[in-house]
Short mmCIF file of C-alpha atoms in Angstrom, two decimals:
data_model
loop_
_atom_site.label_atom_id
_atom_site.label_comp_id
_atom_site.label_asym_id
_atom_site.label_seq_id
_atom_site.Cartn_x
_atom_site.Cartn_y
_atom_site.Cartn_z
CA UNK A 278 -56.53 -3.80 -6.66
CA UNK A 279 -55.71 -3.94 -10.66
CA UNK A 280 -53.34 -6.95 -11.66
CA UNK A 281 -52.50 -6.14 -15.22
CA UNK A 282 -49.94 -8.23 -17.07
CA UNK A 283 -48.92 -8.32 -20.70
CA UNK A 284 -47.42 -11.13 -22.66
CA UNK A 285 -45.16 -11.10 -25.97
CA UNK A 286 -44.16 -14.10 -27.65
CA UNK A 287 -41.65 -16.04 -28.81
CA UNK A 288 -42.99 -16.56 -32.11
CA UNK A 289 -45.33 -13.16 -32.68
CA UNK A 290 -46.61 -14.01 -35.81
CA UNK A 291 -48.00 -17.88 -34.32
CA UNK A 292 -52.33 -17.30 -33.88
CA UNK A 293 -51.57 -21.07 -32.72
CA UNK A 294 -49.31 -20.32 -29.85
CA UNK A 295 -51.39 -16.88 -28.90
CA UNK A 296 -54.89 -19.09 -29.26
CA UNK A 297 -52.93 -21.69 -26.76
CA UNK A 298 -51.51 -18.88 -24.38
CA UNK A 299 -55.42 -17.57 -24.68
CA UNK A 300 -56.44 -21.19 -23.00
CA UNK A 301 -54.06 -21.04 -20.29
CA UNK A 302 -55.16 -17.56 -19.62
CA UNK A 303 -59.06 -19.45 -19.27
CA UNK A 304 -57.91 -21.92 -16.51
CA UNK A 305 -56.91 -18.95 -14.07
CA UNK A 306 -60.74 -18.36 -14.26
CA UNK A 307 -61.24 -21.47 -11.56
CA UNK A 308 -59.47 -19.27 -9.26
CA UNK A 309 -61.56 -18.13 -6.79
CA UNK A 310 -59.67 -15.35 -5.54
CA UNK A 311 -59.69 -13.45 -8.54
CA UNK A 312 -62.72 -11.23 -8.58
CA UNK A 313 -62.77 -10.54 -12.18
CA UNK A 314 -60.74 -11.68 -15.42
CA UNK A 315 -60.61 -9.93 -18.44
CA UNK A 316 -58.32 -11.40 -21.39
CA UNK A 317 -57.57 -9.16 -24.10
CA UNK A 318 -55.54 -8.66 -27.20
CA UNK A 319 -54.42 -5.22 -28.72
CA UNK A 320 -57.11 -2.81 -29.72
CA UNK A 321 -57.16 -1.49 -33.29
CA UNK A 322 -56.48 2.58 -31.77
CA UNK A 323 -54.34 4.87 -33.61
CA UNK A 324 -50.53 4.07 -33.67
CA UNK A 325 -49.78 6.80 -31.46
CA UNK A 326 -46.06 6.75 -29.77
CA UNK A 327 -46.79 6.49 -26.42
CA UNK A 328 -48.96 3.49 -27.56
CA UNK A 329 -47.77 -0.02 -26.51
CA UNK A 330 -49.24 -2.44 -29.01
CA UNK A 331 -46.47 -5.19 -29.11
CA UNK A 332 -47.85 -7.38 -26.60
CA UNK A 333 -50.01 -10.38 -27.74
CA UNK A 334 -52.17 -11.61 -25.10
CA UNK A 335 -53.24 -9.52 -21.93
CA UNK A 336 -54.87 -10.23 -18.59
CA UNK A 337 -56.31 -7.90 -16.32
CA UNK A 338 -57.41 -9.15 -13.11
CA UNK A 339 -59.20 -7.59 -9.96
CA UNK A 340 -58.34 -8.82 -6.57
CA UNK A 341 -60.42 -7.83 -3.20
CA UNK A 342 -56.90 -7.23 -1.57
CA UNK A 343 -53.21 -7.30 -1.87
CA UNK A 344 -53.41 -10.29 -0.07
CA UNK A 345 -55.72 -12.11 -2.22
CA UNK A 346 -53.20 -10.97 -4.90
CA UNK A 347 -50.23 -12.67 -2.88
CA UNK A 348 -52.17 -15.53 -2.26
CA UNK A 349 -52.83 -16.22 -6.35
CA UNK A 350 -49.12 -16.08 -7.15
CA UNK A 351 -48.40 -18.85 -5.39
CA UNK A 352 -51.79 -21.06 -6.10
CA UNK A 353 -51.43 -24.43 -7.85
CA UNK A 354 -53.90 -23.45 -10.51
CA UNK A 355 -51.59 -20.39 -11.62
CA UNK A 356 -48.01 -22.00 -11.05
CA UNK A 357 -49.25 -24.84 -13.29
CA UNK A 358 -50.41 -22.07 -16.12
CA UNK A 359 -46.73 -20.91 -15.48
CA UNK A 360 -45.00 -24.61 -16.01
CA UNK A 361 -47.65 -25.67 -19.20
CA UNK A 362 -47.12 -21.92 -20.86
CA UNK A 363 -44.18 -19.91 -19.93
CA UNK A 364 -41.93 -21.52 -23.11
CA UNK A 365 -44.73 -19.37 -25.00
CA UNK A 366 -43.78 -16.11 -24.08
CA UNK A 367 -40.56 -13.98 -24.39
CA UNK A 368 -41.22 -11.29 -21.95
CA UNK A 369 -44.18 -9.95 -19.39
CA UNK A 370 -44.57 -6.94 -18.08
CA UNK A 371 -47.12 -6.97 -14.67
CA UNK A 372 -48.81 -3.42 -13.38
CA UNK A 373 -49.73 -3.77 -9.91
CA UNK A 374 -52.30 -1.09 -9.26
CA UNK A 375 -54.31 0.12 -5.93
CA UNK A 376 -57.10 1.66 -6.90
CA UNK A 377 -57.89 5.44 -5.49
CA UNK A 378 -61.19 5.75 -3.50
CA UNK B 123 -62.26 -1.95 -24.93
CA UNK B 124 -59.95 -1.04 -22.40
CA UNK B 125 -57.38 1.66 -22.32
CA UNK B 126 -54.83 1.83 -19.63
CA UNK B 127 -52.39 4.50 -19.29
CA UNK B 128 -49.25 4.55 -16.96
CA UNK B 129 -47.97 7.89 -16.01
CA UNK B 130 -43.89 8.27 -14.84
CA UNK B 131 -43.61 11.93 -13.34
CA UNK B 132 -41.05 14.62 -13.90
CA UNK B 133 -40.54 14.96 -10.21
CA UNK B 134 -40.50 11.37 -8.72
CA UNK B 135 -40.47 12.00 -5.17
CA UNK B 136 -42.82 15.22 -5.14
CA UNK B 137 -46.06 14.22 -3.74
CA UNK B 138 -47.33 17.29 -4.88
CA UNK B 139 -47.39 16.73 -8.49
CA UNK B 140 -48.69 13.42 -8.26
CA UNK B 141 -51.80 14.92 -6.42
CA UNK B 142 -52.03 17.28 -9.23
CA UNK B 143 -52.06 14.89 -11.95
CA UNK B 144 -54.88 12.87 -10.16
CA UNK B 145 -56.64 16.05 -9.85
CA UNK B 146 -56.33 16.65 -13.74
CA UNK B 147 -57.58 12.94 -13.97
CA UNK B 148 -60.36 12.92 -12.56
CA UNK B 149 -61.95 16.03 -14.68
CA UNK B 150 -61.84 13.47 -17.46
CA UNK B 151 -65.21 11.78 -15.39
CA UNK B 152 -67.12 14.73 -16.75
CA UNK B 153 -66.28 13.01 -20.35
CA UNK B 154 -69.65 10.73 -20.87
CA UNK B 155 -68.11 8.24 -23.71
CA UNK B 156 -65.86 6.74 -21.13
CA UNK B 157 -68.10 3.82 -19.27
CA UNK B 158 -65.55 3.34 -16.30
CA UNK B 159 -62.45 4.83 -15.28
CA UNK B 160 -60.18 3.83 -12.43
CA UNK B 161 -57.14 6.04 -11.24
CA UNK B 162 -54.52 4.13 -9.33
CA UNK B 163 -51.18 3.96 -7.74
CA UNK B 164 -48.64 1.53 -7.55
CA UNK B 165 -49.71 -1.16 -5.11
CA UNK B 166 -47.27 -2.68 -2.84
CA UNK B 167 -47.44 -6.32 -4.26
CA UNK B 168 -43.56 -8.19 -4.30
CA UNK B 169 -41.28 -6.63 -6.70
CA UNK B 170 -40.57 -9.32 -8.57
CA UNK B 171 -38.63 -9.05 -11.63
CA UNK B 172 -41.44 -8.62 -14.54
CA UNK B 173 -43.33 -5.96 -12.15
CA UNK B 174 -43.22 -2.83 -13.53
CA UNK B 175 -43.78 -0.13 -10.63
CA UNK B 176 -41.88 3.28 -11.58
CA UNK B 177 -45.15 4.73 -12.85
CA UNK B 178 -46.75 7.57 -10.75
CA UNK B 179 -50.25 7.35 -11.08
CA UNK B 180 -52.24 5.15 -13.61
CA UNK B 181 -55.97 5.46 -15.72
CA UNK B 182 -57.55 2.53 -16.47
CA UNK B 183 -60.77 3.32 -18.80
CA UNK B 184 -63.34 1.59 -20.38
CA UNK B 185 -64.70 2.13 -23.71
CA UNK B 186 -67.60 0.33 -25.43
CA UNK B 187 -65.79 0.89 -28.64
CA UNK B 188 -63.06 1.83 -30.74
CA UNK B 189 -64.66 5.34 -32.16
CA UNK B 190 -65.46 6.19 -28.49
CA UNK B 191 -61.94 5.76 -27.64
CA UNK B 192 -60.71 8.12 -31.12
CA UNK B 193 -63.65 10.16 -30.12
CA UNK B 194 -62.34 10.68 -26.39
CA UNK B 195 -58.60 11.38 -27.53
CA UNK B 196 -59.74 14.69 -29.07
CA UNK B 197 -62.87 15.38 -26.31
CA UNK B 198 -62.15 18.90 -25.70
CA UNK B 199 -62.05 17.59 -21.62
CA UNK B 200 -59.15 15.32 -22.30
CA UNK B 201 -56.99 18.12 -24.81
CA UNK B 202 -57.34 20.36 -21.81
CA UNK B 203 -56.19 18.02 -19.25
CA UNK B 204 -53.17 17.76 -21.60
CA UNK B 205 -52.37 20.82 -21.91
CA UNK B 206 -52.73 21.55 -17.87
CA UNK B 207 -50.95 18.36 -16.52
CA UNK B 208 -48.12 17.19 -19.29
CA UNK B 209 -45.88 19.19 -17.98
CA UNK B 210 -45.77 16.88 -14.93
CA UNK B 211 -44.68 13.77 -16.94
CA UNK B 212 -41.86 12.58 -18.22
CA UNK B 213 -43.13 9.52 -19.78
CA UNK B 214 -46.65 8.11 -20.55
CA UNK B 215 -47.32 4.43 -21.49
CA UNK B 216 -50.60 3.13 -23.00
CA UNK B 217 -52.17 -0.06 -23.76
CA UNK B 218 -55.18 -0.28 -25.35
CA UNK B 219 -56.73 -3.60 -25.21
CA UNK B 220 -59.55 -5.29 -26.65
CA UNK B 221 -61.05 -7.76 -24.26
CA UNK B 222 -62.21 -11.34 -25.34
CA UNK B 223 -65.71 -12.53 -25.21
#
């Protein structure tokens, strides 16, 4: 299954506090649950309307099962990315996806 | 680059046009700039506040570049599936991401 989540921040125009969000985003990676991480910012695409590009940081994440994805929320390595980061960002949106054969 | 659209549906509940907008999906394999593309559903992770699950169906694609991404959004392929299946949606959502090295 697909975990994506998107981050905005409190301060938008700070590279320092999307750079430091960006490093907390790295420490997931000693997760070993998560099958693959892929941190992103927005593309450079057309500013079409149904376009989303507000968001500063994203992470997409692949997970074997539901399960495994349960299991991550509550792991120390991601709660303490939530304690040392959350007073970085104003809003998250998560996409839980299960993938079609 | 990654582009990952979420698709909310006219008719919620009908099962029907969900299957027929995963139908119209997958034509877009026969597109060859797009290096991966995943359709989904929502998965039935805990709805927690920042999860976003209202979308029907999602399609998570992979690009190995901006101009194959412009190039894709006026493939002939992908103008047709618009024109057969947005009558099915009520809303679409897209981010389009650039991943980090």
């Amino acid at each position: 299954m697909l975990h994506h989540a998107f981050f905005w921040l409190n301060n938008p125009a700070s590279r320092e506090d999307r750079d430091a969000l960006i490093r907390g985003l790295e420490t997931l990676r000693a997760i070993p649950l998560i099958r693959t991480l892929t941190i992103g910012v927005p593309a450079l695409t057309e500013q079409r309307d149904v376009v989303e590009s507000g968001f500063a940081v994203s992470e997409l994440m692949v997970f074997d099962s539901l399960a495994d994805q349960n299991a991550y929320q509550s792991h120390p390595l991601h709660q303490r990315f939530v304690e040392e980061c959350s007073h970085l960002w104003s809003k998250v949106v998560v996409y839980d996806v299960e993938a079609l054969p």
